[in-house]
Tab-separated table of C-alpha atoms in Angstrom:
chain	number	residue	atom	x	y	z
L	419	UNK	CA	-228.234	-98.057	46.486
L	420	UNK	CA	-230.933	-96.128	47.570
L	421	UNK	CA	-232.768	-93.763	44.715
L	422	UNK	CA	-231.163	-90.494	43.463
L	423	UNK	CA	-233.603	-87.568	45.158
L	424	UNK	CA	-231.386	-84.718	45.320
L	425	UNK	CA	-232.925	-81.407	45.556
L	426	UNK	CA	-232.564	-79.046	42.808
L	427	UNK	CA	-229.322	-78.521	41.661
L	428	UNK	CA	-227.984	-81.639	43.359
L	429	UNK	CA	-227.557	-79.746	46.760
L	430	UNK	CA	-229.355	-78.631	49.662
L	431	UNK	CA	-230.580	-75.200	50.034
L	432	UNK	CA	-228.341	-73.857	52.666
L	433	UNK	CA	-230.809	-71.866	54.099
L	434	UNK	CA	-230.985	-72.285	58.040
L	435	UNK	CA	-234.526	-73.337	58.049
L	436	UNK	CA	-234.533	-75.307	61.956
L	437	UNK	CA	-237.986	-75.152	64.161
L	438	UNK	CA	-236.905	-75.190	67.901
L	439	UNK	CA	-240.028	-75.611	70.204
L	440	UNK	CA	-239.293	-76.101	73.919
L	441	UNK	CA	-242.358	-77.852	75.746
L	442	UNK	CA	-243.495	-77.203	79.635
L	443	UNK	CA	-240.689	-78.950	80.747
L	444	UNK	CA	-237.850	-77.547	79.328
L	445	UNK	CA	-237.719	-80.200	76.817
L	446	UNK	CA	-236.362	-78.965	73.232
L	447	UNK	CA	-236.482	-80.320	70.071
L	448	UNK	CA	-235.544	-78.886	66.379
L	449	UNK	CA	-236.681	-80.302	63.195
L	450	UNK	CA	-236.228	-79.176	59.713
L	451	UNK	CA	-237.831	-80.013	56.687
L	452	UNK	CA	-236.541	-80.606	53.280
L	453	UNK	CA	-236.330	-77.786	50.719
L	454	UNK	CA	-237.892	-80.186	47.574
L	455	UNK	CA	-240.976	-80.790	45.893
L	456	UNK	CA	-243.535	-83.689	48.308
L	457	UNK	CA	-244.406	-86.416	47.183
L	458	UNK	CA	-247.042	-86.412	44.485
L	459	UNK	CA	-250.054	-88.083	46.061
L	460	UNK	CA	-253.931	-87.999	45.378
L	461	UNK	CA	-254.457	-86.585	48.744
L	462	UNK	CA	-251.872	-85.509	51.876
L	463	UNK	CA	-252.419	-87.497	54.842
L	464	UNK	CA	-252.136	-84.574	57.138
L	465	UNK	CA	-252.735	-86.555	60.345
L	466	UNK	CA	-250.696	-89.776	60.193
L	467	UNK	CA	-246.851	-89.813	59.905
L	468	UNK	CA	-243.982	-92.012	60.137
L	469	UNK	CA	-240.780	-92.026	62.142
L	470	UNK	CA	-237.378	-93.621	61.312
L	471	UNK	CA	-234.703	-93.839	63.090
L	472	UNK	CA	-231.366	-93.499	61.108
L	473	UNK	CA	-228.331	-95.891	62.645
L	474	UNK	CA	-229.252	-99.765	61.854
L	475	UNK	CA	-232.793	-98.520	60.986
L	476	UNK	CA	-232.408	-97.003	58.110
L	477	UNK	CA	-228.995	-97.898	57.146
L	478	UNK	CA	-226.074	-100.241	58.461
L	479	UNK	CA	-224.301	-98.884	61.060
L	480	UNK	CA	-224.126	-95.427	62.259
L	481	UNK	CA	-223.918	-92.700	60.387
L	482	UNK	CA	-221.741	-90.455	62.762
L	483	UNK	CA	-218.997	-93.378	61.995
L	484	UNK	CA	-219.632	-93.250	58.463
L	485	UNK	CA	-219.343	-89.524	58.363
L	486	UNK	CA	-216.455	-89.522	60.282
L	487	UNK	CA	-214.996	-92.771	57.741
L	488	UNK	CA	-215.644	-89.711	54.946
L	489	UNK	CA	-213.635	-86.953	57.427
L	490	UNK	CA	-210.959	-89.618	57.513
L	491	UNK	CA	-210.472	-89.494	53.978
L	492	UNK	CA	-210.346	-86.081	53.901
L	493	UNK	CA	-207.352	-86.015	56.403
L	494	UNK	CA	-209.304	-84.472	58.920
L	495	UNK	CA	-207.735	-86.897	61.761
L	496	UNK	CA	-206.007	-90.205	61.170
L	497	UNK	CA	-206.967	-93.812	60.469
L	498	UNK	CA	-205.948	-94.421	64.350
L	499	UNK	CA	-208.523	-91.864	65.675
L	500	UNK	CA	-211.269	-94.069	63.644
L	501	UNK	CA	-210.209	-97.091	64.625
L	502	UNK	CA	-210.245	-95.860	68.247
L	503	UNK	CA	-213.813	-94.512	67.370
L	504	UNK	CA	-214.847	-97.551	65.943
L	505	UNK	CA	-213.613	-99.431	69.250
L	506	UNK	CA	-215.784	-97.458	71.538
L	507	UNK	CA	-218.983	-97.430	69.732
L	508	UNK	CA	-218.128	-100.932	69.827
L	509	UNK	CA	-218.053	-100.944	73.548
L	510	UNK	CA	-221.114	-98.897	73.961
L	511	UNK	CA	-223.129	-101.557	71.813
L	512	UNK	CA	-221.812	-104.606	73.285
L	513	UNK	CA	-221.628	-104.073	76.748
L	514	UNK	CA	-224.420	-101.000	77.178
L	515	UNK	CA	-222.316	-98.691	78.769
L	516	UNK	CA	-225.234	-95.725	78.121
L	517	UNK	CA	-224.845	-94.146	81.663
L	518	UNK	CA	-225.051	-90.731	83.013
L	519	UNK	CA	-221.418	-90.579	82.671
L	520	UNK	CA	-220.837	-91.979	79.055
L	521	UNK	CA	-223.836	-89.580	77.998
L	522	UNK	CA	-221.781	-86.421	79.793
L	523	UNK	CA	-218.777	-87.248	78.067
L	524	UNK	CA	-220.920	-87.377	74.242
L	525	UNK	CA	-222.525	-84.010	75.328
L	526	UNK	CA	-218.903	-82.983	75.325
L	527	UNK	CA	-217.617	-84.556	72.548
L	528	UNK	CA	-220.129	-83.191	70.532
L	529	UNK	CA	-219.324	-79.839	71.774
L	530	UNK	CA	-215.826	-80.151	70.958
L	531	UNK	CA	-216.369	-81.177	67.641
L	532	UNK	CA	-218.527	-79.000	66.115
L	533	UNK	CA	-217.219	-75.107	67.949
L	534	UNK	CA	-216.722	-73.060	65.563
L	535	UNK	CA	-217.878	-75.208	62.387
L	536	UNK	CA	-220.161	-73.382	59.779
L	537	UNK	CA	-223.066	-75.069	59.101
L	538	UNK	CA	-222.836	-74.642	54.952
L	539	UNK	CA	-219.538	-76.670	55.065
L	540	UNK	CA	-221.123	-79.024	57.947
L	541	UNK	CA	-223.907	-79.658	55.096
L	542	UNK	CA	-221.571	-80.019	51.926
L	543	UNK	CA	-219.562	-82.520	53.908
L	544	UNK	CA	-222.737	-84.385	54.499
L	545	UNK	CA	-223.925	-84.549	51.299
L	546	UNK	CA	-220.574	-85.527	49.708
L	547	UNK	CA	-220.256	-88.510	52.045
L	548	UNK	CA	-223.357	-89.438	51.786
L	549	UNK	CA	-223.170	-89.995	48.519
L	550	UNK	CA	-219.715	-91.711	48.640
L	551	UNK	CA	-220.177	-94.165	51.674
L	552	UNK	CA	-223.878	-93.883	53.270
L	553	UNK	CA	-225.834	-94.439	49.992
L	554	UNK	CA	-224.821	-97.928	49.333
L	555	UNK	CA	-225.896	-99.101	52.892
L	556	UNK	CA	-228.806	-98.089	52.735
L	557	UNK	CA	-231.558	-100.576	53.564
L	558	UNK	CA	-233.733	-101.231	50.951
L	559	UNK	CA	-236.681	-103.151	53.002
L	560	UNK	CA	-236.347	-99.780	55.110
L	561	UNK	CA	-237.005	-97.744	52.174
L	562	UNK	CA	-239.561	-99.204	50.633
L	563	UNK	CA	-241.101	-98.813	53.960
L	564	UNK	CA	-240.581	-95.164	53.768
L	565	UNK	CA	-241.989	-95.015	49.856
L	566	UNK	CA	-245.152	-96.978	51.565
L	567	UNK	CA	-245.982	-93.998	53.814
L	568	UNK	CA	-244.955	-91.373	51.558
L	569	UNK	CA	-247.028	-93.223	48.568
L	570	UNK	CA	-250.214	-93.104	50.857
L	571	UNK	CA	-249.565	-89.261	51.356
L	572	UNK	CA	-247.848	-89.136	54.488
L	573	UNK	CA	-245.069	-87.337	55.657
L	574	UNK	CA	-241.983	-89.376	56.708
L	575	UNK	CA	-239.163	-88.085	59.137
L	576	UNK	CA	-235.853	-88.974	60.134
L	577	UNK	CA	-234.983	-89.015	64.042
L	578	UNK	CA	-231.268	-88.868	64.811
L	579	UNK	CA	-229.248	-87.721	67.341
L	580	UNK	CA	-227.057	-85.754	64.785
L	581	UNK	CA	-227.451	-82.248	64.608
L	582	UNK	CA	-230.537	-81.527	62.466
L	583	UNK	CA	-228.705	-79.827	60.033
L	584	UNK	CA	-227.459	-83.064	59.089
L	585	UNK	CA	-230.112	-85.299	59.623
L	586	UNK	CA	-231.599	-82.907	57.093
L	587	UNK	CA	-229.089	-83.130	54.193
L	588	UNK	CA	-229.884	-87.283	54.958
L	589	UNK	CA	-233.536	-86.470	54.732
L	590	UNK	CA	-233.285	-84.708	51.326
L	591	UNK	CA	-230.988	-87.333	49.835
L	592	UNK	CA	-233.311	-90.282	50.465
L	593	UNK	CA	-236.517	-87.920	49.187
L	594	UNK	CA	-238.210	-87.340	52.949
L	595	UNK	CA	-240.464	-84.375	54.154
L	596	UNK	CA	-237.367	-83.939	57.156
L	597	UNK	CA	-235.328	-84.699	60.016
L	598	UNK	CA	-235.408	-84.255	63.430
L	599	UNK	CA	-232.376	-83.886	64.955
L	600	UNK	CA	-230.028	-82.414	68.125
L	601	UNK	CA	-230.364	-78.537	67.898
L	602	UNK	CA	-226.621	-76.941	67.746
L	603	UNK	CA	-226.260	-73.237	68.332
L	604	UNK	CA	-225.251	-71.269	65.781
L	605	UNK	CA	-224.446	-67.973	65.306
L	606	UNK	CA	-223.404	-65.794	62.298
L	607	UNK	CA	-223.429	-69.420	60.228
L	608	UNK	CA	-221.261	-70.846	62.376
L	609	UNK	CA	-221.762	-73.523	65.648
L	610	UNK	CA	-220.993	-71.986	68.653
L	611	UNK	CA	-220.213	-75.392	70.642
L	612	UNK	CA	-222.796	-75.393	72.533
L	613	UNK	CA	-226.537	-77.120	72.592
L	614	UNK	CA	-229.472	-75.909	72.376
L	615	UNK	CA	-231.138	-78.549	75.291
L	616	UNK	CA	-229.891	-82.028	75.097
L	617	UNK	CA	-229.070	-84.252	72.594
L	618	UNK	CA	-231.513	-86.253	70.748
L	619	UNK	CA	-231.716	-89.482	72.144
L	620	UNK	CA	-234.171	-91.946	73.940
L	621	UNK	CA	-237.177	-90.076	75.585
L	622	UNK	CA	-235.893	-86.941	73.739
L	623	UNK	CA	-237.214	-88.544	70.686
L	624	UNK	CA	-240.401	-89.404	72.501
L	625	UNK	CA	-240.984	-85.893	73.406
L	626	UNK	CA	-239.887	-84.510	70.188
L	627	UNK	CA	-242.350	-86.637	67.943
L	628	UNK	CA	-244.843	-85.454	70.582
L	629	UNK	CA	-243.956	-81.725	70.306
L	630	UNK	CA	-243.974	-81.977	66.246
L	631	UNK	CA	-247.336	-83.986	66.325
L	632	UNK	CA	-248.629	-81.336	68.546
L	633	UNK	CA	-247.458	-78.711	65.984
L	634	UNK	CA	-248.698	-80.303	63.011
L	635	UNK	CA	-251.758	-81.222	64.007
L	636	UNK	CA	-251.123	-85.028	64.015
L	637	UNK	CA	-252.831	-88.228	65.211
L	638	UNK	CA	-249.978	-89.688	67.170
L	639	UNK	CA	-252.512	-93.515	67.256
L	640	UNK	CA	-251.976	-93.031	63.635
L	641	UNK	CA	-248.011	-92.478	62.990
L	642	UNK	CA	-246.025	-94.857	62.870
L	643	UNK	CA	-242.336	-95.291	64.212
L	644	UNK	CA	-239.176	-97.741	63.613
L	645	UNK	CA	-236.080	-98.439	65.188
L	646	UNK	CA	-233.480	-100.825	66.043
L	647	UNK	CA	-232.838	-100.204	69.514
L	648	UNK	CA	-234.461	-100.740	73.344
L	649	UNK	CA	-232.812	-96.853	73.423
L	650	UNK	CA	-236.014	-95.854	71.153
L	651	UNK	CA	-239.077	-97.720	73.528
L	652	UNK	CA	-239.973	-94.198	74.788
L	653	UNK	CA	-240.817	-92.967	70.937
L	654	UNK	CA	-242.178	-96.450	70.036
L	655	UNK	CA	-244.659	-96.481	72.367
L	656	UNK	CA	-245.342	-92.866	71.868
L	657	UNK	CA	-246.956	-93.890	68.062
L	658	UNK	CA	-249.806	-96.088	67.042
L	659	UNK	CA	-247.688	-98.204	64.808
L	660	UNK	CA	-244.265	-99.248	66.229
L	661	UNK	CA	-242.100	-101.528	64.175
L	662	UNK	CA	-238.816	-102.859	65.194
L	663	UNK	CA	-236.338	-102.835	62.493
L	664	UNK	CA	-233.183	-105.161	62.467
L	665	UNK	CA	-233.435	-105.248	66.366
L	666	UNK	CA	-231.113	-105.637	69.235
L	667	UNK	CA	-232.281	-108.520	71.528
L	668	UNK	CA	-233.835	-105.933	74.124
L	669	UNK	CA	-235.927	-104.415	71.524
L	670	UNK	CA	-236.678	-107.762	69.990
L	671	UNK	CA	-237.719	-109.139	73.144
L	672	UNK	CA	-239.842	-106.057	74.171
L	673	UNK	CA	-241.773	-106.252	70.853
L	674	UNK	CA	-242.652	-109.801	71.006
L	675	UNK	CA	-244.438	-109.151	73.925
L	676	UNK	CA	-245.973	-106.392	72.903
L	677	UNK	CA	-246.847	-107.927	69.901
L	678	UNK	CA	-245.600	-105.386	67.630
L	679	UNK	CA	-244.468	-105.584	63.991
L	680	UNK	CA	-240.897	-106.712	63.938
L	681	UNK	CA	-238.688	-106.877	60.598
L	682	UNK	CA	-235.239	-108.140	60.003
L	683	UNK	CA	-233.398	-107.054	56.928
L	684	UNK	CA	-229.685	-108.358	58.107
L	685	UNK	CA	-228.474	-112.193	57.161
L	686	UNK	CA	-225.632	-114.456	58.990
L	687	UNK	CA	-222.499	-112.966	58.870
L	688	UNK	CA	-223.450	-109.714	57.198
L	689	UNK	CA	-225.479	-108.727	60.731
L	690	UNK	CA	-222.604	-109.723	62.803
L	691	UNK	CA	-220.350	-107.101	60.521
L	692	UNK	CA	-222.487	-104.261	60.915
L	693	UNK	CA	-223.238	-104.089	64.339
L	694	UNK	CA	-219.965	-103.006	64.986
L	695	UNK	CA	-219.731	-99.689	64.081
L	696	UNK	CA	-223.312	-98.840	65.855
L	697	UNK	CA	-225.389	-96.393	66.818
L	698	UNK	CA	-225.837	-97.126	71.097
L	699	UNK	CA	-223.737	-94.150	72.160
L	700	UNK	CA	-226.183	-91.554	70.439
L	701	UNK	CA	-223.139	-88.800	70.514
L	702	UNK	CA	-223.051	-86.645	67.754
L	703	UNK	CA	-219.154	-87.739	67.312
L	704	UNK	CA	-217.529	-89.327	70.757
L	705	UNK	CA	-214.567	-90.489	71.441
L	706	UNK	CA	-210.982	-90.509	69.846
L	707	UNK	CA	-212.773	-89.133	66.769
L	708	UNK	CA	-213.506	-86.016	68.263
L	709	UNK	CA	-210.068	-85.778	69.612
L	710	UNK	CA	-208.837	-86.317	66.328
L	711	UNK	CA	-211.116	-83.270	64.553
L	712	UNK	CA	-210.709	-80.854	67.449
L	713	UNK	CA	-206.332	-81.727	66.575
L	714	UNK	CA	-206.757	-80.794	63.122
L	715	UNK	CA	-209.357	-77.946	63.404
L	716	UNK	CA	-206.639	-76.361	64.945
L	717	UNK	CA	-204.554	-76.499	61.514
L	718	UNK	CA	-207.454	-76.743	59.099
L	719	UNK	CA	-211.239	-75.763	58.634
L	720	UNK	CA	-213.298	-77.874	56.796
């Protein structure tokens, strides 16, 4: 169980508080940071940071499956819609379907699933199952990595392909400066169903953490990053300090001849059991799951 830093109150601020910055190239990123107190330190690090991805990195399994494990219970779509969803991230992990094609079709999805959403309910969803399902699998070896950066008086952010919205509501409940995150349009408090550039995942992260370093005035041979995935090389090799986390053979192969830092928290059969629901399709919500919420958003909103 990871430690109990809600903000104020117990909730995030629902204030829409999102930085978009689109670089030379067209290439957008959002990030948001949390609305708590930092960390008490002697002295901010303002020039070093450290970024963690969320699925496998930071916790077992993906989050979008978890969420949508929380949805489930909240009859927003049936126990056959997750099981169908848990099927396909299954195939995207095992057999590395991440194509042109498979990435079209979670643009989509995550269209479809969010249209006409607001983002206050998005956020007290998030926070609810957080707290119900996402809390206990939360890595501890992960997190005491994160307390090591924050406890040196740097900031520490979350890079997921959620929308950042979410990835901030994660952010706040483990005690983090922020997330970045896929930017979701919104308008009038509510997602329009469309993107704001792509979503956040493989050299988008790379070119995010470049864009925020750029912003904040950091040291990128400084920062460090984490992940679990060969998806992430791009923003690995971006920092000073990559560190593969519970990786996938690719990764673990790449970093062993790179000769970067590589830690495993997982154990026998407890790694086989969690790699199932995964994080390698990098949707926001694919599959039958999405099928399943656009079928009840039809009857319901959230």
């Amino acid at each position: 169980m990871c430690p109990d830093r809600r903000a104020e109150g117990g909730r995030v601020a629902r204030t829409r508080k999102v930085t978009v910055s689109t670089d030379a190239d067209g290439h957008t990123a959002g990030w948001s940071e949390t609305e708590q107190a930092p960390p008490v330190t002697p002295t901010l690090d303002s020039t070093a940071a450290a970024f963690f991805d969320v699925d496998n990195t930071m916790m077992q399994g993906a989050s979008i499956y978890w969420f949508a494990r929380g949805l489930a219970a909240r009859n927003y779509f049936t126990t056959g819609d997750l099981a169908r969803f848990a099927w396909q991230q299954a195939r995207f992990r095992l057999l590395a379907t991440e194509h042109a094609g498979d990435m079209s079709q979670a643009k989509e999805a995550a269209l479809a699933f969010i249209e006409g959403w607001r983002v206050e309910d998005v956020e007290r969803l998030a926070e609810e199952i957080f707290d119900e399902l996402m809390a206990p699998r939360i890595w501890a070896g992960t997190r005491k990595l994160a307390q090591h950066h924050l406890d040196r008086g740097e900031r520490v952010w979350l890079v997921s392909a959620a929308p950042v919205e979410i990835g901030r509501v994660l952010a706040a409940r483990l005690g983090l400066t922020g997330a970045i995150g896929t930017v979701a349009e919104v308008v009038d408090g509510a997602y329009t169903g469309r993107l704001v550039g792509d979503l956040m995942h493989g050299p988008a992260k790379a070119e995010a953490v470049t864009q925020l370093g750029a912003i904040e005035g950091l040291d990128l041979t400084r920062c460090a990053a984490y992940s679990d995935s060969a998806n992430d090389l791009p923003m690995l090799s971006t920092v000073g300090h990559p560190v593969a986390i519970n990786p996938d053979a690719a990764l673990l192969r790449q970093a062993r001849q790179r000769g970067w830092d590589v830690r495993d928290f997982r154990t026998g059969r407890r790694a086989v059991k969690i790699a199932v629901p995964s994080t390698a399709a990098a949707g926001l919500v694919a599959g039958a799951v999405t099928a399943g919420l656009a079928l009840h958003r039809r009857r319901r909103t959230p």
